[in-house]
XYZ file of C-alpha atoms in Angstrom:
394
model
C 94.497 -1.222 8.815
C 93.392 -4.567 8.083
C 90.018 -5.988 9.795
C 90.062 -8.794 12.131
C 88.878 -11.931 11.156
C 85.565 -13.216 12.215
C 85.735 -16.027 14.505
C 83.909 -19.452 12.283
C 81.661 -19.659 15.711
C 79.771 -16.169 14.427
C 78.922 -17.208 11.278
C 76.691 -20.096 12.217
C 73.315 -18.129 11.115
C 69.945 -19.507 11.608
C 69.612 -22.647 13.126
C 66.481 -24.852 12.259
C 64.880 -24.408 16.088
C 64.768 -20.830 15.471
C 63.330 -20.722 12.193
C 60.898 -22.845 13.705
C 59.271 -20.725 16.299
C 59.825 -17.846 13.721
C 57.350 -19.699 11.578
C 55.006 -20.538 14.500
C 54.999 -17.065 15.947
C 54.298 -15.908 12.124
C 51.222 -18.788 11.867
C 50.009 -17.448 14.946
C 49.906 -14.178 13.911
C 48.139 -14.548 10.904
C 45.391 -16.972 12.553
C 44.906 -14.077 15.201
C 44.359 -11.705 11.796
C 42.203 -13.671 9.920
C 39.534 -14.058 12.912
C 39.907 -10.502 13.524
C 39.036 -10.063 9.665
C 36.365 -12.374 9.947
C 34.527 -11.032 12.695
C 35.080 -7.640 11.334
C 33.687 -8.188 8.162
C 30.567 -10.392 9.876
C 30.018 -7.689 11.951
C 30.408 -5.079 8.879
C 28.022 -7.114 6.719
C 25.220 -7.001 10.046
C 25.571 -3.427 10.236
C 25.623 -2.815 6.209
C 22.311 -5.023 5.984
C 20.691 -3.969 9.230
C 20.860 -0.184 7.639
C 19.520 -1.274 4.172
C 16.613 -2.693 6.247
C 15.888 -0.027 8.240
C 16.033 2.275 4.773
C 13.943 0.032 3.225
C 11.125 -0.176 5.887
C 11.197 3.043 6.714
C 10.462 4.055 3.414
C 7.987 1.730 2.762
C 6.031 3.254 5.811
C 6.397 6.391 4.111
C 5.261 5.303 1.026
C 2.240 3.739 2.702
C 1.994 6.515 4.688
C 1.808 9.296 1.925
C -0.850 7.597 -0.168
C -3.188 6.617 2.850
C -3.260 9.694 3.692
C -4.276 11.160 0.864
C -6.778 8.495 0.184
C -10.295 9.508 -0.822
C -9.713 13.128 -2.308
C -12.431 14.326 -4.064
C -14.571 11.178 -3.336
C -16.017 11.599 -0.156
C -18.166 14.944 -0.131
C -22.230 14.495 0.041
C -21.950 11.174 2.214
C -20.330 8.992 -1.072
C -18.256 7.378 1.004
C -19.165 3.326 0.651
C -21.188 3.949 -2.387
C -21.417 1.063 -4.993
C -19.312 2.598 -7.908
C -20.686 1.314 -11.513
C -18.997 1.766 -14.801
C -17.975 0.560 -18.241
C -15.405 1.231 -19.949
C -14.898 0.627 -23.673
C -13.240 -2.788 -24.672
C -13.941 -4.236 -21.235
C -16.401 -7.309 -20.867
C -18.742 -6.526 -17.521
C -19.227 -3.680 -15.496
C -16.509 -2.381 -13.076
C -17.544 -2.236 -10.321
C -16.084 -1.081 -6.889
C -17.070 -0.053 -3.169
C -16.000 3.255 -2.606
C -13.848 3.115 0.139
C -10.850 5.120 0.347
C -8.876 2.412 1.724
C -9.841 -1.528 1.752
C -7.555 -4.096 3.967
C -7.302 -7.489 2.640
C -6.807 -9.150 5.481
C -3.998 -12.288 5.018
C -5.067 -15.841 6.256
C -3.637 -17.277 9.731
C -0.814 -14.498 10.068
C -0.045 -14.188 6.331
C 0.501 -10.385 5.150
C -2.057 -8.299 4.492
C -2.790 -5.717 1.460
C -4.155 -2.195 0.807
C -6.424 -1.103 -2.037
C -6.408 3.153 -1.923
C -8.572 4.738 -3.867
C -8.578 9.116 -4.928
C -9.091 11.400 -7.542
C -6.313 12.754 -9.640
C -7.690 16.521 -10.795
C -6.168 19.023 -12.443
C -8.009 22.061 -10.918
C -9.811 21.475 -7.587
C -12.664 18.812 -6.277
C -15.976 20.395 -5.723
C -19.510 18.956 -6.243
C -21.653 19.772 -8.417
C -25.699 19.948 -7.328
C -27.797 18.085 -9.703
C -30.772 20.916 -11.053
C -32.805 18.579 -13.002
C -33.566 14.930 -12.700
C -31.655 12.583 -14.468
C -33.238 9.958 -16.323
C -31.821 6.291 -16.805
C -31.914 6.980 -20.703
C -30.175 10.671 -20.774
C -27.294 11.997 -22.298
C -26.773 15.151 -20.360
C -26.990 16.680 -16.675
C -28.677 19.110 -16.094
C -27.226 21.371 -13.783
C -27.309 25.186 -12.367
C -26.132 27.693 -14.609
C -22.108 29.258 -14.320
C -21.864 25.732 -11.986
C -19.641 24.179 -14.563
C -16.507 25.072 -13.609
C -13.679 22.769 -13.304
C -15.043 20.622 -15.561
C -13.503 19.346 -18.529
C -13.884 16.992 -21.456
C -12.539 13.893 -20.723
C -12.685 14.162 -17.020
C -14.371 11.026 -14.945
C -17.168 11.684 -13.323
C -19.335 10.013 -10.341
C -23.376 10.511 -9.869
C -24.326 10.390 -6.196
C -27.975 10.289 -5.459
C -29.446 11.750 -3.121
C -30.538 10.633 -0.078
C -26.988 8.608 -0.069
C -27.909 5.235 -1.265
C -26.236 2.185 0.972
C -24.483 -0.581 -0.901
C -26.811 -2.905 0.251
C -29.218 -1.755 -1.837
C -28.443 -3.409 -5.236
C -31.279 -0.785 -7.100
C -29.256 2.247 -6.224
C -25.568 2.710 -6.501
C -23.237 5.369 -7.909
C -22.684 5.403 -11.555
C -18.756 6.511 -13.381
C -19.333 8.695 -16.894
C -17.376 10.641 -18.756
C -17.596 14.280 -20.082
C -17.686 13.629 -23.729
C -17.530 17.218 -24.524
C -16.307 20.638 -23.482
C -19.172 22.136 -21.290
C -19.986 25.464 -22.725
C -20.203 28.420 -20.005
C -23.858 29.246 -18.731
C -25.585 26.472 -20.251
C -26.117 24.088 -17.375
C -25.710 21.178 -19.400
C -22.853 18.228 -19.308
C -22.696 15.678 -22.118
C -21.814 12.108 -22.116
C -22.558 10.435 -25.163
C -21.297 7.166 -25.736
C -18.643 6.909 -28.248
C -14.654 7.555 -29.013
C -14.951 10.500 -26.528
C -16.195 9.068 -23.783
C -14.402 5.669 -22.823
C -16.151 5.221 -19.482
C -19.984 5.546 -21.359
C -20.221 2.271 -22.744
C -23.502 0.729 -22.084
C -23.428 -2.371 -24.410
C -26.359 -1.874 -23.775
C -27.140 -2.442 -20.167
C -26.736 1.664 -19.074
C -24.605 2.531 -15.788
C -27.561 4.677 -14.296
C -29.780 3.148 -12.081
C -33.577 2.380 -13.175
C -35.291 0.075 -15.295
C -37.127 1.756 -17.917
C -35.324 4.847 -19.451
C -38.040 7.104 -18.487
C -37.424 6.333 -14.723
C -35.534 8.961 -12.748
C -31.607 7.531 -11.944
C -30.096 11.071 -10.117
C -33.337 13.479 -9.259
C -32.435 16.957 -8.546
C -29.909 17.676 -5.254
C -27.919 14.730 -6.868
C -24.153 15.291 -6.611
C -21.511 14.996 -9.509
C -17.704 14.688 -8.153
C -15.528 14.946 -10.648
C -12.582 13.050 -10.348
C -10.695 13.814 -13.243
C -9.216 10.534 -13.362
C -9.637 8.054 -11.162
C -6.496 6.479 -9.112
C -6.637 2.905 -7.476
C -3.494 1.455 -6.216
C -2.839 -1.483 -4.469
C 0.261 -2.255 -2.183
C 0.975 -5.980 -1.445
C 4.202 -8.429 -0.918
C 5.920 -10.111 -3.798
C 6.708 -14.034 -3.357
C 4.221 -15.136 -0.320
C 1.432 -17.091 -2.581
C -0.309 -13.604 -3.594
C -1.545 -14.522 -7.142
C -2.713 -10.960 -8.068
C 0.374 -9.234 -6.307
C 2.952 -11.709 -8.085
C 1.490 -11.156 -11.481
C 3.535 -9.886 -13.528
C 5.939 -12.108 -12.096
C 8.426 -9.612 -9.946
C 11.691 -8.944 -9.863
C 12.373 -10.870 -6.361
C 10.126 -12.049 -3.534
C 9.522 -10.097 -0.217
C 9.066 -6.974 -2.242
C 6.456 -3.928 -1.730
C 4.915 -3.194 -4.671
C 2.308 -1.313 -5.896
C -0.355 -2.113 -8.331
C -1.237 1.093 -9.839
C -5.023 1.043 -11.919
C -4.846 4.997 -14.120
C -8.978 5.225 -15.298
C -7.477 7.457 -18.321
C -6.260 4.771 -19.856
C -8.107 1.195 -18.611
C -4.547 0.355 -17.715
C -2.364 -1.517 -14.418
C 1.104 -1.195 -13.770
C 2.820 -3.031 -11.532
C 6.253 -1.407 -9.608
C 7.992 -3.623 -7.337
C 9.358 -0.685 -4.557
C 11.433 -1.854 -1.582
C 13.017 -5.050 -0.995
C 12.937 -7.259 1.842
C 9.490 -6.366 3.488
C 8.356 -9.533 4.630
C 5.265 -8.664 6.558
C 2.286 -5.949 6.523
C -0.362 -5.731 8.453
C -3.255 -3.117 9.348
C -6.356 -2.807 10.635
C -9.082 0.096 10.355
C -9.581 2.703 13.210
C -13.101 2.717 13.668
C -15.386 5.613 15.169
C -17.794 4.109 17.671
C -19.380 6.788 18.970
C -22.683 8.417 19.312
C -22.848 11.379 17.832
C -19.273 10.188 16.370
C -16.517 12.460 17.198
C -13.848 11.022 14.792
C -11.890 9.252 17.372
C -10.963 5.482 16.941
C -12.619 3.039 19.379
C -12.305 0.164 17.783
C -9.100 -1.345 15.879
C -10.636 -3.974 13.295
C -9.092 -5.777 10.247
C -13.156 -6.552 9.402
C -13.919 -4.248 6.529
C -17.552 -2.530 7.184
C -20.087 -3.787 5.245
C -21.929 -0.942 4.896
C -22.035 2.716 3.568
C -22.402 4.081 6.895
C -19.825 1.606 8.576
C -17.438 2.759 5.807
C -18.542 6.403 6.685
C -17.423 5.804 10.478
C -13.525 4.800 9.723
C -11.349 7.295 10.737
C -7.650 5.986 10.611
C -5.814 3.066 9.540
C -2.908 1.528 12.145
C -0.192 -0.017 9.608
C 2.713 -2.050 10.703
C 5.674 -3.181 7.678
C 8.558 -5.606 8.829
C 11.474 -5.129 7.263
C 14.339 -8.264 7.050
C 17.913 -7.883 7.147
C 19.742 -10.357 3.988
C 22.432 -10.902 6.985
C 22.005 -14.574 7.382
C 23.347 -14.665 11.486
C 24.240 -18.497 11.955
C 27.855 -18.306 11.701
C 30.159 -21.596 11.733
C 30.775 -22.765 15.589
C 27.691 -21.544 16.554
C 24.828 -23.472 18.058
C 21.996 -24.793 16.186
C 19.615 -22.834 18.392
C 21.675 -20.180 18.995
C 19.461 -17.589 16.936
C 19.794 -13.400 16.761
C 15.547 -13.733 16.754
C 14.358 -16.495 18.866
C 10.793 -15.333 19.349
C 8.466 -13.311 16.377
C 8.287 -9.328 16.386
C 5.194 -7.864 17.569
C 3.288 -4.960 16.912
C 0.315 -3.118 18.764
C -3.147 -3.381 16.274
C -4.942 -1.511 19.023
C -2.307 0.568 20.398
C -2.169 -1.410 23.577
C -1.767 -5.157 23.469
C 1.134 -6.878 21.357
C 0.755 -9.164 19.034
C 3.088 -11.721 17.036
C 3.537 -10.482 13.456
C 4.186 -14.160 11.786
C 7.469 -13.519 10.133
C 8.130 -17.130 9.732
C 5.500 -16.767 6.774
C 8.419 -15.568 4.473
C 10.833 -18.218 5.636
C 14.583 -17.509 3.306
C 14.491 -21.259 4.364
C 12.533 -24.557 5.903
C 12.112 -24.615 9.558
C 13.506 -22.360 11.865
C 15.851 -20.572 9.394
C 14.016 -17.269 9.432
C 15.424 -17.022 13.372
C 18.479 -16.257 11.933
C 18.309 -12.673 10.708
C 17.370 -9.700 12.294
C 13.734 -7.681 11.754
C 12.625 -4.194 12.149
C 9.260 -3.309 12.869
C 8.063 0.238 11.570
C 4.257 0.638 12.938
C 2.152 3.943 12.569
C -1.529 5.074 12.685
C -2.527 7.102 9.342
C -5.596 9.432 9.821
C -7.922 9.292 7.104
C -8.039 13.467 7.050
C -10.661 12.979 3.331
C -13.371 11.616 5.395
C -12.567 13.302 8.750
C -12.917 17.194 6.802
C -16.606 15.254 5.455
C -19.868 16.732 6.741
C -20.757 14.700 10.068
């Protein structure tokens, strides 16, 4: 059979209206799929950088958290606790010298963030003190103390005198003095060295000694004197990178709004500096102080005023921390208002458990004026028990 023709009136094809609307109904289509991309991946990139900041704040409160806590071990038996520390150390002009005060606030001017100092002992075997038998005197080489009392002790290990009765560090005449063990104490003899020399880094005198006194004859440690042995002695410091912090920004780091930790190792005379978590753009604390007669290791008083005092150091009992964390989401999206921000007011955070308070954000501006309203903050607040100097004798 042979097929029909096909009339010239179907074989017209496309005519240029309808390609037209074909290629506006296509346009449209892809305009409707492009915003739907675009919010999408805004919204993605929120959520992505929202998480990262809730990561990285909670871990910095961890971090915070663990050391804090652990602040003070093997420093605070016999009433040490706010003692003037005294030391030198080979190949270091001047004496160190250092409150001892398992944690110190540096409290930031008009809002800015704050920083910690933490201070413990790093031992090997286990912290106990050591009763002094026989009075020290300024000029010594050795404590004298009772016999089979020696262990735990090791050459090498740092050392800290306490006098007894406690002194306070507002006496400038009595303080607590940092030696070494410059040799291995031998069992039963009731004796610990510290010469001066390659074996003993910390007992450097250069001629001024680290025990109290004035004449060598006089008496620095009588007997009942304490000797903690810390083994080696840990300071670190936790501050914020990039917000006009001198000490915390040298080294330079590796980007501002940074934790980092400052970390001062005795055994070697040496700081390291480790820039942690990124985007922390605030941290403040305050000290949880016990006001009460007898105390009973509650806090009354929420203070960012370090004591000034051995017993005022003796009576803090917790330390309230609060970190911000910052999303890198920058929220002002094209078509949106000038003012229309995702933070319009600052964060607060509780210093006394009770009453809110702004935590100035706008310190760490990403940009000038109000350009810091424009991404998103976390608050992670927490109170840290000092458990070192609530297990101390009352």
């Amino acid at each position: 059979m042979t097929a029909s023709p096909v009339s010239p009136a179907a074989q017209r094809g496309v005519t240029l209206i309808e390609l037209m609307i074909g290629m506006v109904i296509g346009l449209l289509a892809v305009l409707v799929i492009a915003q739907v991309t675009t919010v999408y991946e805004g919204r993605k990139r929120t959520i992505t950088a929202g998480s990262d900041a809730q990561v990285n704040g909670a871990l910095a409160l961890q971090t915070l958290q663990r050391d804090v806590q652990a602040s003070g071990y093997g420093m605070t038996e016999g009433g040490a606790t706010g003692c003037r520390m005294v030391g030198q150390r080979a190949g270091v002009a001047g004496q160190f010298e250092h409150t001892l005060a398992p944690v110190a606030i540096t409290d930031g001017a008009n809002g800015a963030p704050d920083s910690l100092d933490v201070l413990m002992s790093n031992h090997a075997d286990f912290a106990l003190p050591t009763r002094v038998a026989g009075g020290h005197t300024r000029g010594s080489n050795v404590f004298v103390i009772g016999a089979n009392t020696d262990l735990g002790h090791h050459k090498g290990d740092l050392l800290l005198a306490v006098p007894t009765p406690t002194p306070d560090q507002t006496d400038p005449s009595r303080y607590c003095s940092l030696f070494n063990l410059s040799a291995e104490p031998v069992a039963g003899s009731g004796q610990l060295f510290h010469d001066a020399g390659a074996d003993g880094p910390w007992n450097q005198d250069l001629g001024t000694t680290v025990f109290p006194g004035i004449q060598s004859t006089d008496v620095s440690y009588p007997a009942g004197s304490l000797l903690l042995d810390l083994g080696t002695l840990v300071s670190r410091r936790y501050c914020l990178t990039g917000l006009a912090d001198a000490q915390c920004d040298t080294p330079a780091p590796q980007a501002p709004y940074h934790l980092r930790q400052i970390s001062f190792d005795s055994s070697t005379g040496q700081s390291t500096a480790a820039d942690l978590y990124p985007q922390i753009v605030q941290l403040q604390a305050v000290y949880g102080i016990d006001t009460s007669t007898p105390p009973d290791q509650v806090a009354d008083v929420w203070t960012a005023v370090s004591p000034t005092t051995a017993k005022g150091w003796q009576r803090v009992v917790a330390v309230r921390v609060a970190v911000v964390a910052r999303s890198t989401q920058n929220e002002q999206r094209p078509g949106k208002a000038a003012t229309d921000w995702v933070t319009p007011t600052l964060p607060v955070w509780y210093p006394d458990g009770v009453t809110a308070e702004p935590i100035h954000v706008e310190k760490s501006p990403p940009g000038a004026g109000d350009d810091w309203r424009n991404y998103r903050y976390k608050v992670f607040e927490t109170v840290i028990p000092l458990r070192n100097l609530l297990w101390q004798p009352a």
